[in-house]
Short mmCIF file of C-alpha atoms in Angstrom, two decimals:
data_model
loop_
_atom_site.label_atom_id
_atom_site.label_comp_id
_atom_site.label_asym_id
_atom_site.label_seq_id
_atom_site.Cartn_x
_atom_site.Cartn_y
_atom_site.Cartn_z
CA MET A 266 -15.97 4.55 15.43
CA ASN A 267 -18.73 2.29 14.13
CA THR A 268 -19.97 2.21 10.55
CA ALA A 269 -23.11 4.15 11.37
CA SER A 270 -21.09 6.91 13.00
CA ARG A 271 -18.84 7.15 9.97
CA THR A 272 -21.89 7.39 7.75
CA ALA A 273 -23.39 10.15 9.84
CA LEU A 274 -20.16 12.12 9.98
CA SER A 275 -19.68 11.84 6.24
CA ALA A 276 -23.17 13.17 5.79
CA LEU A 277 -22.50 15.99 8.22
CA ALA A 278 -19.38 16.99 6.35
CA ALA A 279 -21.36 17.08 3.16
CA ILE A 280 -23.50 19.88 4.39
CA PRO A 281 -21.95 22.10 1.98
CA ALA A 282 -21.75 24.90 3.89
CA LEU A 283 -23.80 26.49 4.61
CA VAL A 284 -23.54 29.94 4.61
CA VAL A 285 -23.12 33.43 3.92
CA GLY A 286 -22.49 35.91 1.32
CA MET A 287 -24.69 38.28 3.22
CA THR A 288 -22.54 41.16 4.26
CA ALA A 289 -19.15 40.55 2.72
CA ASN A 290 -18.88 41.80 -0.85
CA ALA A 291 -16.36 39.91 -2.95
CA ASP A 292 -13.41 41.95 -4.16
CA ALA A 293 -13.40 41.67 -7.93
CA ASP A 294 -9.69 42.54 -8.00
CA ALA A 295 -8.66 39.85 -5.51
CA SER A 296 -8.14 37.07 -8.03
CA ALA A 297 -6.55 39.42 -10.56
CA THR A 298 -3.88 40.52 -8.09
CA ASP A 299 -3.30 37.09 -6.58
CA SER A 300 -1.04 35.91 -9.38
CA ALA A 301 1.22 38.92 -8.96
CA ALA A 302 1.29 38.46 -5.17
CA TYR A 303 2.12 34.79 -5.66
CA THR A 304 5.06 35.68 -7.92
CA THR A 305 6.51 38.31 -5.62
CA THR A 306 6.35 36.05 -2.55
CA LEU A 307 7.58 32.90 -4.26
CA LYS A 308 11.06 33.36 -2.80
CA GLY A 309 9.58 33.18 0.65
CA LEU A 310 7.46 30.17 -0.29
CA ASP A 311 10.03 28.13 -2.20
CA ARG A 312 10.88 26.02 0.83
CA TYR A 313 7.26 24.90 0.95
CA TYR A 314 6.99 24.20 -2.78
CA GLN A 315 10.30 22.32 -2.84
CA GLN A 316 9.77 20.13 0.24
CA ARG A 317 9.98 16.38 -0.25
CA LEU A 318 7.05 14.21 0.76
CA HIS A 319 7.67 10.90 2.51
CA TRP A 320 4.88 8.45 1.78
CA GLY A 321 4.00 5.66 4.16
CA PRO A 322 1.09 3.87 5.84
CA CYS A 323 -1.87 6.03 6.86
CA LYS A 324 -2.84 6.43 10.50
CA ASP A 325 -6.15 4.72 9.76
CA PRO A 326 -5.40 1.03 9.05
CA GLU A 327 -8.63 0.66 7.10
CA LEU A 328 -7.41 3.35 4.73
CA THR A 329 -4.06 1.64 4.31
CA LYS A 330 -5.88 -1.57 3.34
CA THR A 331 -7.29 0.22 0.27
CA GLY A 332 -3.77 0.87 -1.02
CA THR A 333 -3.80 4.51 0.10
CA GLN A 334 -0.56 6.07 1.31
CA CYS A 335 -0.21 9.18 3.47
CA ALA A 336 2.35 11.94 3.95
CA LYS A 337 2.82 15.23 5.79
CA VAL A 338 3.10 18.64 4.13
CA THR A 339 4.19 21.86 5.83
CA VAL A 340 2.43 25.12 4.92
CA PRO A 341 2.53 28.62 6.42
CA LEU A 342 -0.34 29.64 8.64
CA ASP A 343 -0.30 33.04 6.93
CA TYR A 344 0.91 33.16 3.33
CA ALA A 345 1.71 36.84 3.76
CA ALA A 346 4.19 35.84 6.48
CA PRO A 347 5.90 32.69 5.11
CA LYS A 348 8.57 32.79 7.82
CA GLY A 349 5.94 32.78 10.54
CA PRO A 350 4.04 29.91 12.21
CA THR A 351 3.43 26.79 10.16
CA LEU A 352 0.81 24.04 9.95
CA PHE A 353 1.23 20.35 9.16
CA LEU A 354 -1.25 18.93 6.67
CA THR A 355 -1.85 15.24 6.02
CA VAL A 356 -2.37 14.24 2.40
CA SER A 357 -3.22 10.84 0.90
CA ARG A 358 -2.46 9.21 -2.42
CA MET A 359 -3.56 6.30 -4.55
CA LYS A 360 -0.99 5.97 -7.28
CA ALA A 361 -1.95 5.62 -10.91
CA THR A 362 -2.27 1.99 -11.92
CA GLY A 363 -0.77 2.49 -15.37
CA THR A 364 2.67 2.86 -16.86
CA ASP A 365 4.53 6.17 -17.01
CA ARG A 366 3.31 6.53 -20.56
CA GLU A 367 -0.32 6.04 -19.49
CA ARG A 368 -0.05 8.37 -16.49
CA ARG A 369 -1.33 11.91 -17.03
CA GLY A 370 -0.67 13.49 -13.62
CA ILE A 371 -2.42 14.15 -10.34
CA LEU A 372 -6.10 14.56 -9.51
CA GLN A 373 -6.57 16.52 -6.28
CA THR A 374 -9.87 16.18 -4.46
CA ASN A 375 -12.17 17.52 -1.76
CA PRO A 376 -15.29 15.72 -0.42
CA GLY A 377 -17.17 18.79 0.82
CA GLY A 378 -17.97 20.55 4.04
CA PRO A 379 -16.08 22.63 4.81
CA GLY A 380 -15.03 20.13 7.41
CA GLY A 381 -15.22 16.94 5.36
CA HIS A 382 -12.41 14.48 6.02
CA GLY A 383 -10.65 14.01 2.71
CA LEU A 384 -8.05 11.30 3.19
CA GLY A 385 -10.47 8.57 2.09
CA MET A 386 -11.61 10.43 -1.02
CA PRO A 387 -9.02 8.84 -3.38
CA ALA A 388 -10.31 5.34 -2.58
CA GLN A 389 -13.91 6.47 -3.10
CA LEU A 390 -13.09 7.97 -6.48
CA ARG A 391 -10.95 5.06 -7.58
CA ALA A 392 -13.93 2.75 -7.03
CA LYS A 393 -15.89 4.69 -9.69
CA MET A 394 -13.08 5.16 -12.21
CA THR A 395 -12.74 3.09 -15.33
CA PRO A 396 -9.44 1.17 -15.63
CA ARG A 397 -8.08 3.65 -18.17
CA VAL A 398 -8.81 6.64 -15.93
CA ALA A 399 -7.33 4.84 -12.91
CA ALA A 400 -4.21 4.25 -14.98
CA ALA A 401 -3.88 7.96 -15.72
CA TYR A 402 -4.02 9.67 -12.32
CA ASP A 403 -2.43 9.67 -8.92
CA VAL A 404 -5.50 10.59 -6.87
CA ILE A 405 -4.68 12.94 -3.99
CA GLY A 406 -6.76 13.59 -0.88
CA MET A 407 -6.22 15.84 2.10
CA ASP A 408 -7.61 16.92 5.41
CA THR A 409 -7.75 20.68 5.00
CA ARG A 410 -6.02 22.95 7.51
CA GLY A 411 -7.54 22.76 10.96
CA LEU A 412 -9.28 19.42 10.34
CA GLY A 413 -8.72 15.78 11.24
CA GLU A 414 -5.02 14.97 10.82
CA SER A 415 -4.05 18.45 9.63
CA SER A 416 -3.16 20.53 12.70
CA PRO A 417 -6.76 20.18 13.91
CA LEU A 418 -8.56 22.96 15.69
CA ASP A 419 -10.29 22.13 18.94
CA CYS A 420 -12.35 24.94 20.44
CA GLY A 421 -13.71 22.74 23.21
CA LEU A 422 -17.17 22.70 21.67
CA ASP A 423 -19.47 20.07 23.17
CA SER A 424 -22.37 20.07 20.70
CA LEU A 425 -23.45 21.19 17.26
CA SER A 426 -24.96 24.55 18.15
CA TRP A 427 -25.76 25.65 14.64
CA PHE A 428 -27.27 22.39 13.36
CA ARG A 429 -30.39 22.77 15.47
CA GLY A 430 -33.88 23.99 14.85
CA ALA A 431 -34.69 27.15 16.79
CA GLY A 432 -38.01 25.70 17.94
CA PHE A 433 -41.47 27.17 18.42
CA ASP A 434 -41.07 29.52 21.35
CA ARG A 435 -38.82 32.38 22.39
CA ALA A 436 -37.10 30.33 25.09
CA SER A 437 -35.98 27.73 22.54
CA PHE A 438 -34.75 30.40 20.13
CA ASP A 439 -32.83 32.21 22.87
CA ARG A 440 -31.20 28.95 23.91
CA VAL A 441 -29.98 28.21 20.37
CA ALA A 442 -28.83 31.80 19.80
CA LYS A 443 -26.86 31.83 23.04
CA LYS A 444 -25.21 28.53 22.16
CA SER A 445 -24.07 29.86 18.78
CA ALA A 446 -22.63 32.99 20.35
CA ASP A 447 -20.93 30.95 23.09
CA ASP A 448 -19.30 28.65 20.53
CA ALA A 449 -17.92 31.67 18.66
CA ARG A 450 -16.51 33.10 21.86
CA LYS A 451 -14.88 29.77 22.82
CA CYS A 452 -13.06 29.58 19.49
CA GLY A 453 -12.04 33.23 19.67
CA LYS A 454 -10.73 32.91 23.20
CA LYS A 455 -8.53 29.92 22.33
CA TYR A 456 -7.24 30.89 18.88
CA GLY A 457 -7.75 34.64 18.53
CA ASP A 458 -6.60 36.20 15.26
CA ARG A 459 -5.14 32.89 14.01
CA LEU A 460 -8.67 31.97 12.93
CA ALA A 461 -8.56 34.58 10.16
CA HIS A 462 -6.10 32.33 8.27
CA TYR A 463 -8.37 29.29 7.80
CA SER A 464 -10.00 30.72 4.68
CA THR A 465 -10.79 28.97 1.42
CA ARG A 466 -8.22 31.20 -0.30
CA ASN A 467 -5.52 29.87 2.01
CA ILE A 468 -6.74 26.31 1.52
CA ALA A 469 -6.45 26.91 -2.24
CA ARG A 470 -2.87 28.06 -1.66
CA ASP A 471 -2.29 24.85 0.32
CA VAL A 472 -3.58 22.89 -2.68
CA ASP A 473 -1.01 24.62 -4.88
CA VAL A 474 1.83 23.96 -2.44
CA ILE A 475 0.88 20.26 -2.53
CA ARG A 476 0.92 20.37 -6.33
CA GLY A 477 4.40 21.89 -6.26
CA ALA A 478 5.70 19.50 -3.61
CA LEU A 479 4.53 16.61 -5.80
CA GLY A 480 6.63 18.01 -8.65
CA GLU A 481 3.65 18.56 -10.94
CA ARG A 482 3.40 21.53 -13.31
CA ARG A 483 -0.41 21.34 -13.36
CA THR A 484 -3.15 19.59 -11.41
CA SER A 485 -6.60 18.22 -12.16
CA TRP A 486 -9.38 18.63 -9.61
CA PHE A 487 -12.46 16.73 -8.47
CA GLY A 488 -14.57 18.52 -5.88
CA GLN A 489 -18.04 17.83 -4.61
CA SER A 490 -20.26 20.12 -2.54
CA TYR A 491 -18.00 22.69 -0.83
CA GLY A 492 -15.20 21.10 -2.85
CA THR A 493 -16.71 22.71 -5.96
CA TYR A 494 -16.29 26.13 -4.37
CA LEU A 495 -12.72 25.34 -3.32
CA GLY A 496 -11.96 24.08 -6.83
CA ALA A 497 -13.45 27.20 -8.41
CA VAL A 498 -11.46 29.45 -6.07
CA TYR A 499 -8.28 27.54 -6.89
CA ALA A 500 -8.97 27.82 -10.61
CA GLN A 501 -9.60 31.56 -10.29
CA MET A 502 -6.42 32.12 -8.27
CA PHE A 503 -4.14 29.76 -10.23
CA PRO A 504 -5.68 29.43 -13.71
CA GLY A 505 -2.40 28.39 -15.33
CA LYS A 506 -2.05 25.45 -12.96
CA VAL A 507 -5.41 23.79 -13.77
CA ASP A 508 -5.59 20.80 -16.09
CA ARG A 509 -9.07 19.16 -15.83
CA LEU A 510 -11.74 20.39 -13.47
CA VAL A 511 -14.81 18.42 -12.29
CA LEU A 512 -17.44 20.12 -10.11
CA ASP A 513 -20.01 17.70 -8.67
CA SER A 514 -23.03 19.23 -6.86
CA ALA A 515 -21.91 22.83 -7.05
CA MET A 516 -23.00 25.83 -5.06
CA ASN A 517 -23.54 29.35 -6.32
CA PRO A 518 -20.23 31.04 -5.45
CA HIS A 519 -22.00 34.37 -5.00
CA ASP A 520 -24.35 32.88 -2.37
CA TYR A 521 -21.70 30.92 -0.48
CA GLY A 522 -22.68 31.28 3.14
CA LEU A 523 -25.93 32.01 4.89
CA LYS A 524 -27.95 32.61 1.73
CA MET A 525 -27.02 29.16 0.48
CA PHE A 526 -27.92 27.52 3.76
CA GLN A 527 -31.28 29.30 3.76
CA ALA A 528 -31.91 28.00 0.22
CA MET A 529 -31.80 24.46 1.61
CA GLY A 530 -35.01 25.06 3.60
CA PRO A 531 -37.44 24.97 0.65
CA ALA A 532 -35.44 22.12 -0.94
CA ASN A 533 -35.79 19.95 2.16
CA GLU A 534 -39.50 20.75 2.50
CA LYS A 535 -39.87 19.59 -1.12
CA ALA A 536 -37.95 16.40 -0.32
CA LEU A 537 -40.37 15.77 2.54
CA ASP A 538 -43.27 16.21 0.13
CA ASP A 539 -41.62 13.73 -2.25
CA VAL A 540 -41.32 11.18 0.54
CA ALA A 541 -44.95 11.81 1.54
CA ARG A 542 -46.09 11.09 -2.03
CA TRP A 543 -44.03 7.89 -1.99
CA ALA A 544 -45.27 6.72 1.43
CA ALA A 545 -48.99 7.50 1.07
CA PRO A 546 -49.78 4.57 -1.30
CA ARG A 547 -47.87 2.35 1.13
CA ASP A 548 -49.88 3.25 4.21
CA GLY A 549 -50.60 -0.40 4.82
CA GLU A 550 -46.88 -0.91 5.47
CA TYR A 551 -45.81 2.30 7.20
CA HIS A 552 -49.08 3.68 8.62
CA LEU A 553 -48.02 7.30 8.18
CA GLY A 554 -51.12 8.48 6.31
CA LYS A 555 -53.17 7.53 3.28
CA THR A 556 -52.57 10.81 1.43
CA PRO A 557 -49.44 12.93 0.97
CA ALA A 558 -51.06 15.65 3.07
CA ALA A 559 -51.73 13.15 5.85
CA VAL A 560 -48.10 11.94 5.81
CA ARG A 561 -46.83 15.50 6.03
CA ALA A 562 -49.24 16.18 8.88
CA THR A 563 -47.78 13.16 10.67
CA VAL A 564 -44.27 14.59 10.37
CA GLU A 565 -45.23 18.10 11.41
CA GLY A 566 -47.17 16.65 14.33
CA LEU A 567 -44.14 14.62 15.34
CA VAL A 568 -42.02 17.78 15.59
CA ARG A 569 -44.70 19.54 17.65
CA ARG A 570 -44.98 16.52 19.98
CA ALA A 571 -41.19 16.52 20.41
CA ALA A 572 -41.46 20.13 21.63
CA GLN A 573 -43.84 19.04 24.38
CA ARG A 574 -42.17 15.77 25.22
CA PRO A 575 -38.81 14.70 23.73
CA ILE A 576 -38.80 11.40 21.87
CA GLU A 577 -36.72 8.80 23.69
CA VAL A 578 -34.87 6.55 21.26
CA GLY A 579 -31.59 4.68 21.59
CA GLY A 580 -30.92 6.25 24.97
CA ASP A 581 -31.19 9.77 23.53
CA ARG A 582 -33.94 12.37 23.61
CA LEU A 583 -34.92 14.04 20.34
CA ASP A 584 -36.71 17.34 20.82
CA HIS A 585 -37.93 19.99 18.38
CA GLU A 586 -34.40 21.42 18.18
CA THR A 587 -32.66 18.14 17.30
CA LEU A 588 -35.31 16.20 15.36
CA PRO A 589 -34.97 18.39 12.22
CA PHE A 590 -31.28 17.41 12.10
CA VAL A 591 -32.29 13.76 11.68
CA LEU A 592 -34.95 14.55 9.07
CA TYR A 593 -32.50 16.76 7.19
CA PHE A 594 -30.11 13.88 6.57
CA LEU A 595 -32.76 11.25 5.87
CA GLY A 596 -34.09 13.17 2.87
CA THR A 597 -30.85 13.43 0.92
CA ASP A 598 -31.33 10.54 -1.56
CA ASP A 599 -34.55 9.43 -3.24
CA VAL A 600 -33.30 5.82 -3.25
CA ASP A 601 -33.58 6.01 0.55
CA ASP A 602 -37.30 6.90 0.70
CA ALA A 603 -38.13 3.54 2.24
CA GLU A 604 -35.55 4.10 4.95
CA TYR A 605 -36.96 7.58 5.58
CA ALA A 606 -40.48 6.12 5.94
CA GLU A 607 -39.25 3.30 8.20
CA THR A 608 -37.48 5.79 10.46
CA LEU A 609 -40.57 8.00 10.65
CA ARG A 610 -42.61 4.97 11.69
CA LEU A 611 -40.05 4.14 14.36
CA LEU A 612 -40.08 7.73 15.68
CA VAL A 613 -43.88 7.86 15.75
CA ASP A 614 -43.90 4.65 17.77
CA ALA A 615 -41.24 6.00 20.13
CA ALA A 616 -43.21 9.22 20.59
CA ALA A 617 -46.21 7.07 21.60
CA GLY A 618 -44.10 5.47 24.33
CA ARG A 619 -43.37 2.18 22.58
CA ALA A 620 -39.94 0.57 22.94
CA VAL A 621 -38.04 0.75 19.64
CA GLU A 622 -34.61 -0.25 18.38
CA PRO A 623 -32.96 2.47 16.26
CA SER A 624 -31.67 1.49 12.84
CA GLU A 625 -27.97 1.68 12.05
CA ARG A 626 -28.53 4.92 10.13
CA LEU A 627 -30.50 6.52 12.95
CA SER A 628 -27.91 5.38 15.49
CA GLY A 629 -25.21 7.08 13.46
CA LEU A 630 -27.15 10.34 13.30
CA LEU A 631 -27.78 10.21 17.04
CA ASP A 632 -24.06 9.67 17.59
CA ALA A 633 -23.26 12.69 15.44
CA MET A 634 -25.66 14.89 17.38
CA PHE A 635 -25.18 13.69 20.94
CA ARG A 636 -21.76 11.98 21.22
CA THR A 637 -19.37 14.71 20.21
CA GLY A 638 -16.41 14.43 22.58
CA PRO A 639 -12.82 13.57 21.63
CA ASP A 640 -13.23 10.00 22.88
CA GLU A 641 -16.48 9.48 20.99
CA THR A 642 -17.26 10.52 17.42
CA GLY A 643 -15.51 13.86 17.74
CA THR A 644 -18.15 15.62 15.65
CA ALA A 645 -17.85 18.89 17.54
CA LYS A 646 -14.14 19.09 16.79
CA ASP A 647 -14.89 18.76 13.06
CA TYR A 648 -17.61 21.36 13.54
CA ALA A 649 -14.98 23.81 14.84
CA SER A 650 -13.11 23.38 11.55
CA THR A 651 -16.31 24.00 9.58
CA LEU A 652 -16.94 27.23 11.46
CA ALA A 653 -13.31 28.35 11.11
CA VAL A 654 -13.43 28.16 7.32
CA LEU A 655 -16.87 29.73 6.98
CA CYS A 656 -16.12 32.56 9.36
CA ALA A 657 -12.73 33.24 7.76
CA ASP A 658 -14.44 33.48 4.38
CA THR A 659 -17.39 35.70 5.20
CA THR A 660 -19.45 37.45 7.82
CA ALA A 661 -23.02 37.12 9.09
CA PRO A 662 -25.47 39.17 11.17
CA GLY A 663 -24.50 39.29 14.83
CA ASN A 664 -27.97 40.34 15.94
CA ALA A 665 -30.08 37.49 17.29
CA GLU A 666 -33.29 39.32 16.45
CA TRP A 667 -32.36 39.23 12.75
CA TYR A 668 -32.46 35.42 12.80
CA ARG A 669 -35.68 35.30 14.81
CA LYS A 670 -37.42 37.41 12.18
CA ALA A 671 -35.95 35.28 9.37
CA ILE A 672 -37.33 32.15 11.05
CA GLU A 673 -40.79 33.59 11.42
CA ARG A 674 -40.81 34.69 7.78
CA ALA A 675 -39.83 31.20 6.67
CA ARG A 676 -42.03 29.21 9.06
CA PRO A 677 -45.40 29.39 7.18
CA LYS A 678 -43.97 27.68 4.07
CA GLN A 679 -41.21 25.77 5.87
CA PRO A 680 -42.82 24.44 9.04
CA VAL A 681 -40.26 21.67 9.55
CA PHE A 682 -37.01 23.14 8.20
CA GLY A 683 -37.48 26.92 8.42
CA PRO A 684 -36.28 27.11 12.05
CA PHE A 685 -33.35 24.83 11.17
CA HIS A 686 -32.06 26.61 8.05
CA ASN A 687 -32.42 30.10 9.48
CA ALA A 688 -30.89 29.41 12.89
CA PRO A 689 -28.35 31.87 14.34
CA MET A 690 -24.94 31.46 12.73
CA PRO A 691 -21.86 31.58 14.99
CA CYS A 692 -19.99 33.69 12.41
CA GLY A 693 -22.13 36.61 13.53
CA TRP A 694 -20.25 36.59 16.84
CA TRP A 695 -16.85 35.54 15.46
CA LYS A 696 -13.94 37.58 16.80
CA ALA A 697 -11.50 37.18 13.89
CA LYS A 698 -12.92 38.89 10.81
CA PRO A 699 -11.96 37.77 7.29
CA SER A 700 -8.46 38.95 6.41
CA GLU A 701 -9.20 38.99 2.68
CA SER A 702 -12.22 39.56 0.49
CA ARG A 703 -13.77 36.47 -1.03
CA THR A 704 -12.63 35.49 -4.51
CA GLU A 705 -14.97 36.61 -7.27
CA ILE A 706 -15.53 33.55 -9.47
CA SER A 707 -15.73 34.65 -13.08
CA ASN A 708 -13.74 32.92 -15.83
CA ASP A 709 -13.85 30.94 -19.07
CA LEU A 710 -11.87 27.93 -17.89
CA PRO A 711 -13.20 24.58 -19.12
CA ALA A 712 -14.92 22.48 -16.46
CA LEU A 713 -17.39 19.61 -16.25
CA GLN A 714 -20.27 20.21 -13.85
CA VAL A 715 -22.65 17.49 -12.66
CA GLN A 716 -25.80 18.56 -10.81
CA ALA A 717 -28.90 16.75 -9.51
CA THR A 718 -32.25 18.48 -9.93
CA GLY A 719 -33.46 17.47 -6.47
CA ASP A 720 -30.29 18.26 -4.51
CA THR A 721 -31.25 19.33 -0.97
CA ARG A 722 -27.77 20.66 -0.12
CA THR A 723 -26.52 22.55 -3.14
CA THR A 724 -29.81 23.05 -4.92
CA TYR A 725 -30.09 22.89 -8.69
CA GLU A 726 -30.62 26.64 -8.78
CA GLN A 727 -27.40 27.05 -6.79
CA GLY A 728 -25.64 24.89 -9.34
CA LEU A 729 -26.85 27.09 -12.16
CA GLY A 730 -25.15 29.99 -10.40
CA MET A 731 -21.80 28.17 -10.57
CA HIS A 732 -22.46 27.26 -14.22
CA GLU A 733 -22.98 30.94 -15.01
CA ALA A 734 -19.84 32.02 -13.13
CA MET A 735 -17.71 29.30 -14.76
CA ARG A 736 -18.55 30.30 -18.31
CA GLY A 737 -16.42 27.58 -19.90
CA SER A 738 -18.23 24.81 -18.05
CA LYS A 739 -20.63 22.25 -19.48
CA LEU A 740 -23.50 21.07 -17.30
CA VAL A 741 -24.67 17.47 -17.01
CA THR A 742 -28.07 17.43 -15.28
CA VAL A 743 -29.23 14.31 -13.43
CA PRO A 744 -33.00 14.24 -12.69
CA VAL A 745 -32.82 12.68 -9.22
CA ARG A 746 -32.74 13.73 -5.57
CA THR A 747 -29.20 13.26 -4.30
CA HIS A 748 -26.07 15.13 -3.32
CA ALA A 749 -22.60 14.18 -4.64
CA VAL A 750 -23.67 12.28 -7.75
CA PHE A 751 -20.54 10.54 -8.99
CA VAL A 752 -19.40 8.96 -5.75
CA GLY A 753 -22.76 8.29 -4.13
CA TYR A 754 -25.54 7.69 -6.65
CA PRO A 755 -26.12 5.00 -9.32
CA ASN A 756 -26.24 6.81 -12.67
CA THR A 757 -24.42 5.28 -15.61
CA CYS A 758 -24.75 8.41 -17.73
CA ALA A 759 -23.16 10.72 -15.12
CA ASP A 760 -20.42 8.17 -14.41
CA LYS A 761 -19.56 8.04 -18.12
CA ALA A 762 -19.51 11.82 -18.42
CA VAL A 763 -16.96 12.17 -15.59
CA ASN A 764 -14.76 9.28 -16.72
CA ASP A 765 -14.79 10.37 -20.37
CA TYR A 766 -13.79 13.92 -19.49
CA LEU A 767 -11.00 12.86 -17.14
CA LEU A 768 -9.69 10.48 -19.80
CA THR A 769 -9.85 12.68 -22.89
CA GLY A 770 -10.17 16.24 -21.59
CA GLU A 771 -12.98 16.81 -24.07
CA LEU A 772 -16.11 18.50 -22.76
CA PRO A 773 -19.56 17.74 -24.21
CA SER A 774 -20.44 20.03 -27.08
CA GLU A 775 -23.45 21.26 -25.14
CA ASP A 776 -25.23 20.87 -21.81
CA TYR A 777 -27.40 17.75 -21.55
CA THR A 778 -29.65 15.78 -19.20
CA CYS A 779 -29.13 12.16 -18.20
CA GLY A 780 -31.91 9.67 -17.62
CA ARG A 781 -32.48 7.70 -14.41
CA ASP A 782 -30.95 4.25 -14.05
CA ALA A 783 -33.33 1.33 -13.60
CA GLU A 784 -31.63 0.65 -10.27
CA SER A 785 -32.69 4.01 -8.85
CA ASP A 786 -36.13 3.82 -10.47
CA GLY A 787 -36.86 0.74 -8.39
CA ARG A 788 -37.28 2.84 -5.26
#
């Protein structure tokens, strides 16, 4: 896989996911009873907690070059039936660089998704750690159940049905709705009731089995995007096992699901407005419009033109269903506004029939959308894992007309992203319903939360929902447009906050806001 493809897939996995909270009410007693259930079934689970891990080179040689080791872990498919079918999970590790005296323990991680490959996360985190923090932690990554190198699901999906705009006309909407329903039926036909066991609660149980297999009494956690939800669920289910908890770019746990995905629509329209304000004074370079309104009109016109005649670029054809996917990813970081404007210029030229050469970033996004087979980027296989987790966690409307009405309500204020963020969700047609209620997040455990004000994935308002649910948390606000601050964005203040907390365990005395770095101000 080329670098651009990896970039696109990483971005795809970071769609925090997306969705629901619409029809499944969380069971407030679920987390309270989980500890008791864990104790009573421990006899059946002891063989999992006491297994020995055998570390060796990772399957990916590039990962091994970073000093990362990999191992296999066995977990039950269904924790209520520990003697039943099992899954093999792949975990990764970068050992602490310090002495035994300097070492504190393990830091388990998740990069987001659901559906984000996690084996490379330790190397990404290690690159941002201070030497003293690197000396203190074995950093642990994993591909969650059903993903990548962890007993991967493969529903035979051949495209990303849900990550499409539902277009302007009824025919386009019906096509997208049918595709979502068909994808749900394909997964149900192949895996049946097994799909009910790919929930976040079971992934949290997997996390605890890994902790036990590593011989650690407690674990620290770093999660970004969906990984903040997984970390919060783990903390709620196993509060006595949590050491230090970092939540980067958090979602509102009460909105997890379709409501959260819908909240991304206004955020991405705002990001487009931000780019328009940036590009308008630079019309002499990009020729997109001399005013912000003119730049926005150019973009909206581009989508309408793609509905009439798909834009041919890089051997692919972007239409009004697929073009919003590209725009969605381009607007993630404000430091990339120039790249966004350059890509818009390229697409406008391509729409006018001019021959263009796609950038590396655009090529990667095209790969993620159009080259999805097992011998290509494999995006659709990862997408099956994303759907499995979401649909095991929650439910969604299974009436196509519900989504059509939601799109039309959103369209006036969200002309570009309304049809994308309200598209029919395959969970509405999922055969295997959630086997447990979602975990109600409500506790006083200490946690450090980092949140960007302009986040287009887990919006700042979504982050405030997590801050309210995790009452012991302290919030570090970063006034930028990005998603996944610590790993992916230059901000000295946020970097210091995370490293200081991991090193000392001391939270700030109060919430505070960082400034922008000069590096990011130069955009």
